[in-house]
C-alpha cells in the first residue's frame, strides 16, 4: 500500500496567535475549533456558511472552486478571543454538547486548569441613531442589530482547579456516559479526576480521585489516595516545546486519554516523562483505580497518547508516541475476569495482544489522534505534515496519505 500525497485543496488560515499554537480541538459536531497558544490566549472559531465577503487581511481563508456556498473559519464575536491563563497554555478539551458549550484549559505558571462556559452576557445592542436613518434601509438596521446581539456571547470562567503542585500539562473531559468529569495530569506526577455533581452548578468541581502515576524515582507504580470519604486512586512560556522536554525539569504526566466505550468501566491511558504508558481502570467492587495494563514503554518521554473510539470491535486500539521517535499502535483484547465473592458480575479485563511500531521515516511524532470510527490514525510531528495510517487485514499498519499544506504562495509573498 503505497503512500499517497494528498492533492486536495489546502485552506491556509491565519491563527492570529502571536506565539506557537500548542493545541487544536474540534467540538463534537466539527463546526467549531478552539486553539490555544503560548501567547496565553484562547480563540474559538466557527465554520461560517455562505460567506461572500473576504475576511480582513486574508485572501485565502475562503474556499475556492467547487459548488455550494463558500465556507471559512471566523471569530464570530470579540468574546471568542480571550486570555485564559497567566502563562503558556498547553492543552484544551471540549465537553459533550449535552452539558453546554464548555472548555477546559490547562496552564503553566498558574499550575491550574480552568473550566470555561460560553454564555450570553447582559449587554444590550447599541442604540440606533435616528439621525443616520436617511442613508440606511430597514434591512441594514436589522442586520446591524442582529450583529450586535451576536457579539454578546462571551466565555466565562466558571471554576479553577488548583490542586496541582506543579504545572498542569494535560486535561480532557470524560465521555458523555461517565457524566461531567475532567481528568488532569500534572508535572507533579498525579492524575486528578474532578466531577461536577450538579451539572447546573458549574462553579463546584470536587476532586474525588488522585492517582500518583510518576514518582520521583521514575517508577510506574501508582498510589491511591482517599479524599472526603471517596476512594481515589507546565509548560513555561517556551517557544520550542522540545527545549522543555530536554530540560532537567520533571514533567510528570505528559498525556492522557479516556476510553469512550459505553461497555467498559471508567478507563484511562496515561503517558509519563519516564516513557511509561499505562492503562488505569476503575473497579466498582473495590471503588478504586488501579493499573490494568502496562504497555511497552518508550525509551524517553511519552509525548502523546490517544484511545481509539470503539465502534463494534471486540478489541481496543491505542496509539502512543515518544521522544525516542517511535509511533506505536497497541491492541488490547477484552475478556471476563473471575466473579467476585459477593455475587456481582465479573469485572471485564484487558490484556495486551500486540504492539506495532509504525515507520515514520525517521521523523519524531508529537501528536496522535483517531478519526471518529477509530479506523484511521493521524500523526503529526517534525516532518511538517500530517500522516494518515490504516491497517490491512493482516494488522499491518501503512501510511495511506500525507496531508501537507501548500505554502509556496506565502513564501513568494515574503520574497516580494
Short mmCIF file of C-alpha atoms in Angstrom, two decimals:
data_model
loop_
_atom_site.label_atom_id
_atom_site.label_comp_id
_atom_site.label_asym_id
_atom_site.label_seq_id
_atom_site.Cartn_x
_atom_site.Cartn_y
_atom_site.Cartn_z
CA UNK A 1 0.00 0.00 0.00
CA UNK A 2 1.90 2.95 -1.29
CA UNK A 3 1.95 6.31 0.35
CA UNK A 4 -0.06 8.92 -1.50
CA UNK A 5 0.33 12.65 -1.29
CA UNK A 6 -2.92 14.49 -0.89
CA UNK A 7 -3.81 16.81 -3.78
CA UNK A 8 -6.88 18.25 -2.11
CA UNK A 9 -7.27 21.99 -1.72
CA UNK A 10 -5.38 23.37 1.27
CA UNK A 11 -7.10 26.03 3.33
CA UNK A 12 -4.43 28.30 4.78
CA UNK A 13 -5.92 30.05 7.77
CA UNK A 14 -4.10 32.57 9.97
CA UNK A 15 -4.20 31.63 13.62
CA UNK A 16 -3.94 35.27 14.80
CA UNK A 17 -1.82 33.98 17.69
CA UNK A 18 1.47 35.73 18.43
CA UNK A 19 3.20 32.52 19.56
CA UNK A 20 3.25 28.83 18.64
CA UNK A 21 -0.14 27.08 18.68
CA UNK A 22 0.11 24.24 21.22
CA UNK A 23 -3.25 22.53 20.75
CA UNK A 24 -6.27 22.49 18.42
CA UNK A 25 -9.57 20.79 19.26
CA UNK A 26 -12.78 20.30 17.26
CA UNK A 27 -16.09 20.31 19.05
CA UNK A 28 -18.50 17.34 18.96
CA UNK A 29 -20.08 18.35 15.64
CA UNK A 30 -16.91 19.53 13.91
CA UNK A 31 -18.33 23.03 13.37
CA UNK A 32 -16.16 24.82 15.92
CA UNK A 33 -12.41 24.85 16.60
CA UNK A 34 -10.63 26.01 19.74
CA UNK A 35 -6.94 26.91 19.62
CA UNK A 36 -4.52 27.69 22.44
CA UNK A 37 -1.06 29.16 22.28
CA UNK A 38 2.00 30.28 24.15
CA UNK A 39 0.63 33.82 23.98
CA UNK A 40 -1.77 32.87 26.84
CA UNK A 41 -4.92 33.24 24.74
CA UNK A 42 -7.74 31.01 23.51
CA UNK A 43 -9.54 31.53 20.21
CA UNK A 44 -12.81 29.81 19.28
CA UNK A 45 -13.53 29.63 15.55
CA UNK A 46 -16.87 28.90 13.90
CA UNK A 47 -17.38 27.44 10.43
CA UNK A 48 -19.44 30.07 8.63
CA UNK A 49 -21.51 29.06 5.59
CA UNK A 50 -22.43 31.15 2.58
CA UNK A 51 -19.84 33.87 3.18
CA UNK A 52 -19.22 36.13 0.22
CA UNK A 53 -17.20 38.79 1.97
CA UNK A 54 -13.46 38.18 2.20
CA UNK A 55 -12.05 38.21 5.75
CA UNK A 56 -9.85 41.20 6.55
CA UNK A 57 -6.14 40.94 5.66
CA UNK A 58 -6.54 37.39 4.40
CA UNK A 59 -7.48 36.39 0.86
CA UNK A 60 -7.03 32.69 1.42
CA UNK A 61 -9.43 31.96 4.26
CA UNK A 62 -12.34 31.27 1.92
CA UNK A 63 -12.51 28.05 -0.02
CA UNK A 64 -12.20 28.27 -3.79
CA UNK A 65 -13.70 26.17 -6.51
CA UNK A 66 -16.39 23.53 -6.29
CA UNK A 67 -20.11 24.02 -5.97
CA UNK A 68 -22.14 25.12 -3.00
CA UNK A 69 -21.72 28.04 -0.62
CA UNK A 70 -18.30 29.30 0.40
CA UNK A 71 -17.08 28.47 3.89
CA UNK A 72 -14.46 29.92 6.15
CA UNK A 73 -13.43 29.81 9.80
CA UNK A 74 -14.20 33.03 11.60
CA UNK A 75 -14.26 34.58 15.05
CA UNK A 76 -17.94 35.40 15.31
CA UNK A 77 -17.55 37.88 18.15
CA UNK A 78 -14.93 39.62 20.24
CA UNK A 79 -15.79 37.27 23.08
CA UNK A 80 -14.33 34.32 21.15
CA UNK A 81 -10.81 35.61 21.79
CA UNK A 82 -9.70 35.84 25.40
CA UNK A 83 -6.75 35.43 27.76
CA UNK A 84 -7.19 32.22 29.73
CA UNK A 85 -4.05 31.87 31.89
CA UNK A 86 -1.09 33.86 33.16
CA UNK A 87 1.35 31.71 31.20
CA UNK A 88 1.57 29.41 28.21
CA UNK A 89 -1.48 27.19 27.56
CA UNK A 90 -0.61 23.59 26.73
CA UNK A 91 -3.92 21.72 26.18
CA UNK A 92 -7.66 22.22 25.87
CA UNK A 93 -10.71 19.97 25.51
CA UNK A 94 -14.42 20.30 24.66
CA UNK A 95 -17.19 18.79 26.75
CA UNK A 96 -20.10 16.92 25.18
CA UNK A 97 -22.69 19.48 23.96
CA UNK A 98 -25.32 17.87 26.22
CA UNK A 99 -23.64 19.78 29.06
CA UNK A 100 -23.44 23.06 27.12
CA UNK A 101 -20.56 24.86 25.43
CA UNK A 102 -17.76 24.04 27.85
CA UNK A 103 -13.98 24.13 27.51
CA UNK A 104 -11.24 23.09 29.90
CA UNK A 105 -7.78 24.61 29.51
CA UNK A 106 -4.57 23.99 31.43
CA UNK A 107 -1.81 26.49 32.02
CA UNK A 108 1.73 26.54 33.26
CA UNK A 109 2.66 29.37 35.59
CA UNK A 110 -0.64 29.29 37.50
CA UNK A 111 -0.50 25.47 37.98
CA UNK A 112 -4.20 25.15 37.26
CA UNK A 113 -6.91 24.01 34.89
CA UNK A 114 -9.85 26.30 34.16
CA UNK A 115 -13.41 25.45 33.07
CA UNK A 116 -14.98 27.93 30.66
CA UNK A 117 -18.62 28.27 29.62
CA UNK A 118 -19.95 30.25 26.68
CA UNK A 119 -22.83 32.40 27.82
CA UNK A 120 -24.82 35.33 26.53
CA UNK A 121 -23.99 38.41 28.53
CA UNK A 122 -26.46 41.06 29.65
CA UNK A 123 -25.07 43.66 27.26
CA UNK A 124 -27.75 45.23 25.11
CA UNK A 125 -27.45 46.05 21.40
CA UNK A 126 -26.17 49.50 20.64
CA UNK A 127 -28.88 52.12 20.34
CA UNK A 128 -29.80 53.06 16.81
CA UNK A 129 -29.17 56.71 15.91
CA UNK A 130 -32.22 58.14 14.09
CA UNK A 131 -30.10 60.92 12.58
CA UNK A 132 -28.47 58.40 10.24
CA UNK A 133 -31.74 56.91 9.13
CA UNK A 134 -31.66 58.71 5.81
CA UNK A 135 -28.84 56.55 4.49
CA UNK A 136 -29.86 53.20 5.94
CA UNK A 137 -32.64 50.86 4.94
CA UNK A 138 -34.68 48.87 7.41
CA UNK A 139 -32.88 45.70 6.34
CA UNK A 140 -29.49 47.19 7.14
CA UNK A 141 -30.76 48.33 10.53
CA UNK A 142 -31.98 44.82 11.38
CA UNK A 143 -28.70 43.28 10.26
CA UNK A 144 -26.67 45.67 12.40
CA UNK A 145 -28.77 44.98 15.48
CA UNK A 146 -28.51 41.23 14.88
CA UNK A 147 -24.72 41.51 14.71
CA UNK A 148 -24.66 43.50 17.92
CA UNK A 149 -26.73 40.85 19.65
CA UNK A 150 -24.42 38.08 18.41
CA UNK A 151 -21.45 39.93 19.89
CA UNK A 152 -22.86 39.50 23.39
CA UNK A 153 -21.68 35.86 23.54
CA UNK A 154 -18.76 35.58 25.96
CA UNK A 155 -16.66 32.83 27.50
CA UNK A 156 -16.87 32.99 31.28
CA UNK A 157 -14.53 31.25 33.74
CA UNK A 158 -16.70 29.01 35.94
CA UNK A 159 -14.11 27.22 38.08
CA UNK A 160 -10.37 26.87 38.56
CA UNK A 161 -8.80 23.54 39.57
CA UNK A 162 -5.75 24.38 41.65
CA UNK A 163 -4.81 21.15 43.43
CA UNK A 164 -1.67 20.52 41.33
CA UNK A 165 1.64 21.44 42.93
CA UNK A 166 3.29 21.94 39.54
CA UNK A 167 2.22 22.81 36.02
CA UNK A 168 -0.89 21.09 34.64
CA UNK A 169 0.25 19.52 31.37
CA UNK A 170 -2.94 17.89 30.04
CA UNK A 171 -6.69 17.89 30.65
CA UNK A 172 -9.62 16.12 29.00
CA UNK A 173 -13.36 15.81 29.54
CA UNK A 174 -14.69 12.30 30.12
CA UNK A 175 -17.07 10.62 27.65
CA UNK A 176 -20.72 11.56 27.93
CA UNK A 177 -21.87 8.32 29.62
CA UNK A 178 -19.48 8.89 32.55
CA UNK A 179 -21.04 12.23 33.40
CA UNK A 180 -19.43 15.63 33.59
CA UNK A 181 -15.91 14.68 34.65
CA UNK A 182 -12.44 16.03 33.90
CA UNK A 183 -9.11 14.23 34.14
CA UNK A 184 -5.99 16.36 34.53
CA UNK A 185 -2.33 15.37 34.50
CA UNK A 186 0.37 17.49 36.06
CA UNK A 187 4.14 17.75 36.35
CA UNK A 188 4.00 16.55 39.96
CA UNK A 189 3.20 13.05 38.62
CA UNK A 190 -0.50 12.91 39.55
CA UNK A 191 -3.67 12.35 37.56
CA UNK A 192 -6.62 14.04 39.25
CA UNK A 193 -10.26 13.45 38.36
CA UNK A 194 -12.92 16.05 39.09
CA UNK A 195 -16.68 15.76 38.77
CA UNK A 196 -19.47 18.32 38.67
CA UNK A 197 -22.02 16.68 40.95
CA UNK A 198 -24.67 19.18 39.88
CA UNK A 199 -24.43 19.94 36.16
CA UNK A 200 -26.45 23.10 36.78
CA UNK A 201 -23.76 24.40 39.18
CA UNK A 202 -20.52 24.58 37.22
CA UNK A 203 -18.78 26.52 39.97
CA UNK A 204 -18.34 23.41 42.12
CA UNK A 205 -15.93 20.68 40.93
CA UNK A 206 -14.83 18.47 43.84
CA UNK A 207 -11.82 16.21 43.30
CA UNK A 208 -12.74 12.60 44.04
CA UNK A 209 -9.71 10.80 42.63
CA UNK A 210 -5.97 11.31 42.74
CA UNK A 211 -3.59 8.76 41.18
CA UNK A 212 0.18 9.00 41.55
CA UNK A 213 1.46 7.89 38.16
CA UNK A 214 5.02 9.20 38.05
CA UNK A 215 7.06 9.24 41.24
CA UNK A 216 10.41 10.88 41.83
CA UNK A 217 12.12 7.53 41.24
CA UNK A 218 10.60 7.29 37.73
CA UNK A 219 8.65 4.16 38.57
CA UNK A 220 5.22 3.32 37.20
CA UNK A 221 3.72 2.18 40.48
CA UNK A 222 0.54 4.06 41.33
CA UNK A 223 -0.59 5.19 44.72
CA UNK A 224 -4.28 5.51 45.52
CA UNK A 225 -5.44 8.30 47.81
CA UNK A 226 -8.70 8.85 49.63
CA UNK A 227 -10.40 12.21 49.88
CA UNK A 228 -13.67 13.19 51.54
CA UNK A 229 -14.63 9.57 52.05
CA UNK A 230 -14.25 8.64 48.38
CA UNK A 231 -11.74 6.07 47.23
CA UNK A 232 -9.31 7.84 44.96
CA UNK A 233 -6.72 6.27 43.39
CA UNK A 234 3.83 23.45 32.81
CA UNK A 235 4.90 24.24 30.48
CA UNK A 236 6.52 27.69 30.98
CA UNK A 237 6.26 30.07 28.08
CA UNK A 238 8.78 28.39 25.77
CA UNK A 239 8.66 28.93 22.06
CA UNK A 240 10.16 25.49 21.47
CA UNK A 241 8.47 22.60 23.27
CA UNK A 242 11.47 20.32 22.74
CA UNK A 243 13.58 22.57 24.96
CA UNK A 244 11.16 21.88 27.80
CA UNK A 245 11.25 18.12 27.35
CA UNK A 246 15.03 18.08 27.17
CA UNK A 247 15.43 20.14 30.31
CA UNK A 248 16.08 18.71 33.73
CA UNK A 249 12.59 19.64 34.90
CA UNK A 250 10.41 16.60 35.53
CA UNK A 251 7.20 16.83 33.52
CA UNK A 252 5.47 14.01 35.40
CA UNK A 253 2.31 13.15 33.47
CA UNK A 254 2.64 14.28 29.85
CA UNK A 255 -0.54 12.93 28.21
CA UNK A 256 -3.79 11.09 28.94
CA UNK A 257 -6.83 9.83 27.05
CA UNK A 258 -10.21 8.37 28.07
CA UNK A 259 -11.71 5.13 26.78
CA UNK A 260 -15.08 6.15 25.31
CA UNK A 261 -16.66 2.68 25.13
CA UNK A 262 -20.01 2.54 26.93
CA UNK A 263 -19.45 -1.16 27.70
CA UNK A 264 -16.30 -0.60 29.74
CA UNK A 265 -15.89 0.90 33.21
CA UNK A 266 -14.10 4.23 33.52
CA UNK A 267 -10.68 3.68 31.93
CA UNK A 268 -7.71 5.94 31.17
CA UNK A 269 -4.41 5.57 29.34
CA UNK A 270 -1.65 7.76 30.78
CA UNK A 271 1.81 8.62 29.45
CA UNK A 272 4.64 9.97 31.57
CA UNK A 273 8.02 11.65 31.28
CA UNK A 274 9.76 8.35 32.11
CA UNK A 275 8.35 6.77 28.93
CA UNK A 276 5.73 4.65 30.69
CA UNK A 277 2.35 4.10 29.02
CA UNK A 278 -0.15 2.65 31.49
CA UNK A 279 -3.86 1.83 31.41
CA UNK A 280 -5.79 2.58 34.62
CA UNK A 281 -9.28 1.28 35.33
CA UNK A 282 -11.89 1.99 37.98
CA UNK A 283 -13.29 -1.03 39.85
CA UNK A 284 -16.83 -0.81 41.20
CA UNK A 285 -16.17 -3.64 43.65
CA UNK A 286 -13.13 -2.05 45.30
CA UNK A 287 -14.22 1.52 44.46
CA UNK A 288 -10.67 2.40 43.49
CA UNK A 289 -8.49 2.99 40.43
CA UNK A 290 -5.73 0.50 39.71
CA UNK A 291 -3.29 -0.46 36.97
CA UNK A 292 -5.00 -2.60 34.34
CA UNK A 293 -2.30 -2.98 31.65
CA UNK A 294 1.30 -1.81 31.40
CA UNK A 295 2.09 -1.16 27.75
CA UNK A 296 5.60 -1.28 26.25
CA UNK A 297 7.35 1.87 27.39
CA UNK A 298 9.15 4.43 25.29
CA UNK A 299 12.87 4.88 25.79
CA UNK A 300 12.30 8.55 26.51
CA UNK A 301 9.39 10.82 27.44
CA UNK A 302 5.94 9.93 26.13
CA UNK A 303 4.69 12.86 24.06
CA UNK A 304 1.07 11.86 23.39
CA UNK A 305 -1.45 9.04 23.75
CA UNK A 306 -4.85 8.51 22.15
CA UNK A 307 -7.56 5.88 22.73
CA UNK A 308 -9.43 4.93 19.55
CA UNK A 309 -13.25 5.11 19.54
CA UNK A 310 -14.68 1.59 19.67
CA UNK A 311 -17.42 1.04 17.09
CA UNK A 312 -18.45 -2.60 17.42
CA UNK A 313 -14.95 -4.07 17.76
CA UNK A 314 -14.10 -6.87 20.15
CA UNK A 315 -10.74 -5.23 20.93
CA UNK A 316 -9.33 -1.77 21.68
CA UNK A 317 -6.71 0.25 19.81
CA UNK A 318 -4.42 2.79 21.45
CA UNK A 319 -1.67 4.94 19.95
CA UNK A 320 1.34 6.42 21.68
CA UNK A 321 4.34 8.42 20.52
CA UNK A 322 7.53 9.26 22.35
CA UNK A 323 10.58 11.44 22.24
CA UNK A 324 12.51 8.33 21.16
CA UNK A 325 10.91 8.71 17.71
CA UNK A 326 8.60 5.70 17.99
CA UNK A 327 4.94 5.74 16.98
CA UNK A 328 3.22 2.63 18.33
CA UNK A 329 -0.26 1.18 17.95
CA UNK A 330 -1.29 -1.11 20.82
CA UNK A 331 -4.05 -3.71 20.51
CA UNK A 332 -5.85 -4.74 23.69
CA UNK A 333 -8.13 -7.76 23.85
CA UNK A 334 -11.15 -7.83 26.09
CA UNK A 335 -12.09 -10.62 28.45
CA UNK A 336 -14.15 -11.50 31.50
CA UNK A 337 -12.42 -11.78 34.84
CA UNK A 338 -13.26 -14.05 37.72
CA UNK A 339 -16.55 -13.48 39.52
CA UNK A 340 -16.41 -11.69 42.83
CA UNK A 341 -17.38 -13.28 46.11
CA UNK A 342 -20.36 -11.01 46.67
CA UNK A 343 -22.16 -12.40 43.66
CA UNK A 344 -21.66 -9.39 41.40
CA UNK A 345 -20.93 -9.97 37.68
CA UNK A 346 -17.25 -10.45 36.82
CA UNK A 347 -15.14 -7.39 36.09
CA UNK A 348 -14.10 -7.07 32.45
CA UNK A 349 -10.35 -7.34 31.93
CA UNK A 350 -7.92 -6.00 29.35
CA UNK A 351 -4.77 -7.71 28.10
CA UNK A 352 -2.11 -6.61 25.64
CA UNK A 353 -2.35 -8.60 22.40
CA UNK A 354 0.19 -6.79 20.20
CA UNK A 355 2.19 -3.58 19.78
CA UNK A 356 3.23 -2.43 16.32
CA UNK A 357 5.81 0.28 15.65
CA UNK A 358 5.00 2.39 12.59
CA UNK A 359 7.62 3.58 10.13
CA UNK A 360 7.71 7.39 10.32
CA UNK A 361 10.79 7.79 8.06
CA UNK A 362 12.89 8.94 11.00
CA UNK A 363 10.65 11.89 11.90
CA UNK A 364 9.64 12.38 15.51
CA UNK A 365 5.88 12.32 16.08
CA UNK A 366 4.48 14.83 18.56
CA UNK A 367 0.71 14.31 18.41
CA UNK A 368 -1.63 11.43 17.53
CA UNK A 369 -5.41 11.34 17.08
CA UNK A 370 -8.01 8.86 15.76
CA UNK A 371 -10.94 9.51 13.46
CA UNK A 372 -14.49 9.14 14.74
CA UNK A 373 -14.70 5.42 13.89
CA UNK A 374 -11.25 4.52 15.20
CA UNK A 375 -10.08 3.15 11.84
CA UNK A 376 -7.66 5.90 10.74
CA UNK A 377 -4.81 7.25 12.85
CA UNK A 378 -3.45 10.75 12.19
CA UNK A 379 0.03 11.73 13.35
CA UNK A 380 1.94 15.00 13.13
CA UNK A 381 5.48 15.94 14.03
CA UNK A 382 8.85 17.14 12.80
CA UNK A 383 8.12 16.18 9.18
CA UNK A 384 5.89 19.21 8.70
CA UNK A 385 2.96 17.09 7.56
CA UNK A 386 0.08 15.00 8.85
CA UNK A 387 0.28 11.29 8.07
CA UNK A 388 -2.81 9.08 7.93
CA UNK A 389 -2.41 5.39 8.87
CA UNK A 390 -4.65 2.39 8.28
CA UNK A 391 -4.22 -1.33 8.92
CA UNK A 392 -4.83 -4.14 6.43
CA UNK A 393 -6.47 -7.50 7.14
CA UNK A 394 -3.12 -8.77 8.49
CA UNK A 395 -2.89 -5.95 11.05
CA UNK A 396 -0.06 -4.29 9.15
CA UNK A 397 -0.20 -0.51 9.54
CA UNK A 398 0.67 1.55 6.48
CA UNK A 399 0.72 5.26 5.74
CA UNK A 400 -2.03 5.78 3.16
CA UNK A 401 -1.82 9.54 2.77
CA UNK A 402 0.29 12.59 3.56
CA UNK A 403 -1.51 15.86 4.19
CA UNK A 404 0.71 18.87 3.72
CA UNK A 405 -0.25 22.48 3.19
CA UNK A 406 0.94 24.36 0.14
CA UNK A 407 2.75 27.43 1.46
CA UNK A 408 4.51 28.29 -1.81
CA UNK A 409 2.41 31.41 -2.39
CA UNK A 410 3.20 32.62 1.13
CA UNK A 411 6.93 32.18 0.50
CA UNK A 412 6.61 34.10 -2.76
CA UNK A 413 4.83 36.92 -0.94
CA UNK A 414 7.66 37.12 1.60
CA UNK A 415 10.28 37.27 -1.18
CA UNK A 416 8.46 40.16 -2.80
#
